[in-house]
PDB file of C-alpha atoms in Angstrom:
ATOM      1  CA  MET A   1       0.017   0.045  -0.001  1.00 65.00           C
ATOM      2  CA  TYR A   2       3.100   2.173   0.112  1.00 69.00           C
ATOM      3  CA  GLY A   3       2.772   5.010  -2.398  1.00 75.00           C
ATOM      4  CA  ALA A   4      -0.968   4.144  -3.235  1.00 77.00           C
ATOM      5  CA  GLU A   5      -3.360   6.964  -4.113  1.00 84.00           C
ATOM      6  CA  ARG A   6      -5.456   8.283  -1.223  1.00 82.00           C
ATOM      7  CA  THR A   7      -8.626   7.167  -2.962  1.00 85.00           C
ATOM      8  CA  ALA A   8      -7.353   3.739  -3.254  1.00 84.00           C
ATOM      9  CA  LEU A   9      -6.398   3.678   0.472  1.00 83.00           C
ATOM     10  CA  GLU A  10      -9.800   4.944   1.493  1.00 84.00           C
ATOM     11  CA  LEU A  11     -11.571   2.207  -0.608  1.00 84.00           C
ATOM     12  CA  HIS A  12      -9.217  -0.356   0.918  1.00 83.00           C
ATOM     13  CA  ALA A  13      -9.857   0.871   4.549  1.00 84.00           C
ATOM     14  CA  GLN A  14     -13.661   0.601   3.985  1.00 83.00           C
ATOM     15  CA  ASP A  15     -13.398  -3.187   3.506  1.00 81.00           C
ATOM     16  CA  GLN A  16     -11.128  -3.601   6.532  1.00 80.00           C
ATOM     17  CA  PRO A  17     -11.850  -3.461  10.317  1.00 82.00           C
ATOM     18  CA  PRO A  18     -10.663  -0.376  11.992  1.00 83.00           C
ATOM     19  CA  GLY A  19      -6.934  -0.293  12.219  1.00 81.00           C
ATOM     20  CA  MET A  20      -3.719   1.724  11.511  1.00 82.00           C
ATOM     21  CA  LEU A  21      -4.747   2.756   8.017  1.00 81.00           C
ATOM     22  CA  SER A  22      -8.112   4.262   9.011  1.00 85.00           C
ATOM     23  CA  ALA A  23      -6.340   6.041  11.884  1.00 86.00           C
ATOM     24  CA  LEU A  24      -3.792   7.478   9.508  1.00 87.00           C
ATOM     25  CA  LEU A  25      -6.490   8.537   7.114  1.00 87.00           C
ATOM     26  CA  ALA A  26      -8.439  10.308   9.943  1.00 88.00           C
ATOM     27  CA  MET A  27      -5.345  11.979  11.065  1.00 90.00           C
ATOM     28  CA  HIS A  28      -4.784  13.215   7.494  1.00 89.00           C
ATOM     29  CA  ASP A  29      -8.150  14.659   7.454  1.00 91.00           C
ATOM     30  CA  ASN A  30      -7.635  16.331  10.817  1.00 92.00           C
ATOM     31  CA  LEU A  31      -4.372  18.014   9.427  1.00 93.00           C
ATOM     32  CA  ALA A  32      -5.939  19.171   6.354  1.00 93.00           C
ATOM     33  CA  PHE A  33      -8.899  20.676   8.399  1.00 95.00           C
ATOM     34  CA  ALA A  34      -6.406  22.448  10.602  1.00 95.00           C
ATOM     35  CA  GLU A  35      -4.472  23.799   7.656  1.00 96.00           C
ATOM     36  CA  ARG A  36      -7.637  25.120   6.229  1.00 96.00           C
ATOM     37  CA  SER A  37      -8.685  26.696   9.479  1.00 96.00           C
ATOM     38  CA  ILE A  38      -5.045  28.341   9.734  1.00 96.00           C
ATOM     39  CA  ALA A  39      -5.469  29.841   6.227  1.00 97.00           C
ATOM     40  CA  PHE A  40      -8.962  31.193   6.972  1.00 96.00           C
ATOM     41  CA  HIS A  41      -8.131  32.712  10.368  1.00 96.00           C
ATOM     42  CA  ARG A  42      -4.948  34.148   9.058  1.00 96.00           C
ATOM     43  CA  GLU A  43      -6.804  35.871   6.278  1.00 96.00           C
ATOM     44  CA  ARG A  44      -9.535  37.024   8.528  1.00 94.00           C
ATOM     45  CA  LEU A  45      -7.059  38.452  11.064  1.00 94.00           C
ATOM     46  CA  ALA A  46      -5.215  40.356   8.139  1.00 94.00           C
ATOM     47  CA  GLN A  47      -8.596  41.823   7.100  1.00 92.00           C
ATOM     48  CA  LEU A  48      -9.383  42.844  10.679  1.00 91.00           C
ATOM     49  CA  VAL A  49      -6.032  44.641  11.213  1.00 91.00           C
ATOM     50  CA  HIS A  50      -5.785  46.078   7.754  1.00 90.00           C
ATOM     51  CA  PRO A  51      -4.154  49.680   7.947  1.00 87.00           C
ATOM     52  CA  GLU A  52      -7.135  51.326   6.288  1.00 88.00           C
ATOM     53  CA  ARG A  53      -9.625  49.882   8.787  1.00 85.00           C
ATOM     54  CA  LEU A  54     -10.391  51.776  12.091  1.00 84.00           C
ATOM     55  CA  LEU A  55     -10.198  49.570  15.338  1.00 81.00           C
ATOM     56  CA  GLY A  56     -12.655  50.345  17.988  1.00 86.00           C
ATOM     57  CA  THR A  57     -13.646  48.247  21.013  1.00 86.00           C
ATOM     58  CA  HIS A  58     -15.856  46.078  19.100  1.00 86.00           C
ATOM     59  CA  GLU A  59     -13.258  45.291  16.356  1.00 87.00           C
ATOM     60  CA  VAL A  60     -10.626  44.534  18.931  1.00 92.00           C
ATOM     61  CA  THR A  61     -12.772  41.803  20.534  1.00 92.00           C
ATOM     62  CA  HIS A  62     -12.987  40.219  16.984  1.00 93.00           C
ATOM     63  CA  VAL A  63      -9.202  40.589  16.518  1.00 93.00           C
ATOM     64  CA  LEU A  64      -8.506  38.792  19.806  1.00 95.00           C
ATOM     65  CA  ASP A  65     -11.036  36.025  19.171  1.00 95.00           C
ATOM     66  CA  CYS A  66      -9.544  35.415  15.613  1.00 95.00           C
ATOM     67  CA  ALA A  67      -6.062  35.366  17.078  1.00 96.00           C
ATOM     68  CA  ARG A  68      -7.104  32.931  19.718  1.00 97.00           C
ATOM     69  CA  ARG A  69      -8.700  30.657  17.122  1.00 96.00           C
ATOM     70  CA  LEU A  70      -5.601  30.833  14.853  1.00 96.00           C
ATOM     71  CA  ALA A  71      -3.420  29.848  17.750  1.00 96.00           C
ATOM     72  CA  GLU A  72      -5.728  26.852  18.435  1.00 96.00           C
ATOM     73  CA  SER A  73      -5.576  25.787  14.969  1.00 95.00           C
ATOM     74  CA  VAL A  74      -1.892  25.960  14.771  1.00 96.00           C
ATOM     75  CA  THR A  75      -1.703  23.934  18.094  1.00 96.00           C
ATOM     76  CA  ILE A  76      -3.921  21.323  16.683  1.00 94.00           C
ATOM     77  CA  ARG A  77      -2.009  21.185  13.398  1.00 94.00           C
ATOM     78  CA  ASP A  78       1.366  20.759  15.178  1.00 95.00           C
ATOM     79  CA  THR A  79       0.063  18.068  17.618  1.00 93.00           C
ATOM     80  CA  GLN A  80      -1.412  16.060  14.693  1.00 92.00           C
ATOM     81  CA  ALA A  81       1.810  16.549  12.618  1.00 93.00           C
ATOM     82  CA  LYS A  82       3.910  15.258  15.604  1.00 93.00           C
ATOM     83  CA  THR A  83       1.458  12.279  16.037  1.00 90.00           C
ATOM     84  CA  VAL A  84       1.532  11.333  12.393  1.00 89.00           C
ATOM     85  CA  THR A  85       5.232  11.709  12.158  1.00 90.00           C
ATOM     86  CA  ALA A  86       5.765   9.458  15.232  1.00 89.00           C
ATOM     87  CA  VAL A  87       3.526   6.749  13.852  1.00 86.00           C
ATOM     88  CA  LEU A  88       5.066   6.854  10.427  1.00 84.00           C
ATOM     89  CA  GLN A  89       8.460   6.674  11.715  1.00 85.00           C
ATOM     90  CA  SER A  90       7.421   3.664  13.775  1.00 84.00           C
ATOM     91  CA  LEU A  91       6.376   1.784  10.641  1.00 78.00           C
ATOM     92  CA  GLY A  92       8.725  -0.036   8.395  1.00 73.00           C
ATOM     93  CA  ARG A  93       8.288  -0.925   4.843  1.00 69.00           C
ATOM     94  CA  VAL A  94       7.645  -4.685   4.686  1.00 68.00           C
ATOM     95  CA  THR A  95       9.733  -6.525   1.987  1.00 73.00           C
ATOM     96  CA  ALA A  96       8.363  -9.419   0.202  1.00 69.00           C
ATOM     97  CA  PRO A  97       9.507 -12.750   1.779  1.00 73.00           C
ATOM     98  CA  GLU A  98      12.017 -14.685  -0.347  1.00 75.00           C
ATOM     99  CA  PRO A  99      10.280 -17.716  -2.004  1.00 72.00           C
ATOM    100  CA  SER A 100      11.255 -20.969  -0.569  1.00 67.00           C
ATOM    101  CA  PRO A 101      12.665 -23.589  -2.762  1.00 64.00           C
ATOM    102  CA  GLU A 102       9.339 -25.669  -2.470  1.00 63.00           C
ATOM    103  CA  THR A 103       7.197 -22.647  -3.671  1.00 57.00           C
ATOM    104  CA  ALA A 104       9.737 -21.253  -6.175  1.00 53.00           C
ATOM    105  CA  PRO A 105       8.139 -20.811  -9.659  1.00 57.00           C
ATOM    106  CA  GLY A 106       8.980 -23.787 -11.866  1.00 55.00           C
ATOM    107  CA  ALA A 107       9.558 -26.047  -8.933  1.00 50.00           C
ATOM    108  CA  PRO A 108       7.321 -28.959  -8.450  1.00 50.00           C
ATOM    109  CA  ALA A 109       4.653 -28.321  -5.895  1.00 50.00           C
ATOM    110  CA  ALA A 110       4.937 -30.151  -2.685  1.00 48.00           C
ATOM    111  CA  LEU A 111       2.492 -33.179  -2.483  1.00 46.00           C
ATOM    112  CA  ALA A 112      -0.047 -33.175   0.184  1.00 46.00           C
ATOM    113  CA  PRO A 113       0.228 -36.082   2.598  1.00 47.00           C
ATOM    114  CA  VAL A 114      -1.864 -38.917   1.309  1.00 47.00           C
ATOM    115  CA  PRO A 115      -4.320 -40.234   3.958  1.00 48.00           C
ATOM    116  CA  PRO A 116      -3.534 -43.908   4.960  1.00 49.00           C
ATOM    117  CA  ALA A 117      -5.504 -46.542   3.057  1.00 49.00           C
ATOM    118  CA  PRO A 118      -8.199 -48.427   5.061  1.00 50.00           C
ATOM    119  CA  SER A 119      -6.676 -51.498   6.633  1.00 49.00           C
ATOM    120  CA  PRO A 120      -8.251 -54.758   5.146  1.00 50.00           C
ATOM    121  CA  ALA A 121      -8.287 -56.196   8.769  1.00 51.00           C
ATOM    122  CA  ARG A 122     -11.521 -55.912  10.363  1.00 53.00           C
ATOM    123  CA  SER A 123     -11.762 -53.862  13.381  1.00 48.00           C
ATOM    124  CA  ARG A 124     -13.144 -55.266  16.509  1.00 45.00           C
TER     125      ARG A 124
END
């Protein structure tokens, strides 16, 4: 699944019980939401403190609220990023196991054990 498209990962996660993949996809969604929130509040704060705009008591409360929300979004983003980084660093890419001589392509398949033939002797 390494390097797969997000849509393919989402489809795969739907068919599986909740696990690491669904958790990572949820973390990605949380990171994306935090980034959108940061962009929105940064833009709004820039509008509120624009040099041509007069700041009164009412506007200052909006500036403070927007700055608080921006700080919360940054904290959420940073926390999610640290968590995702720690999880991803703990994972290792799994290499395909080396084929054993019995299952190597072109090798004759191992025969399944043959059940013992019924004994001609009568059971008691």
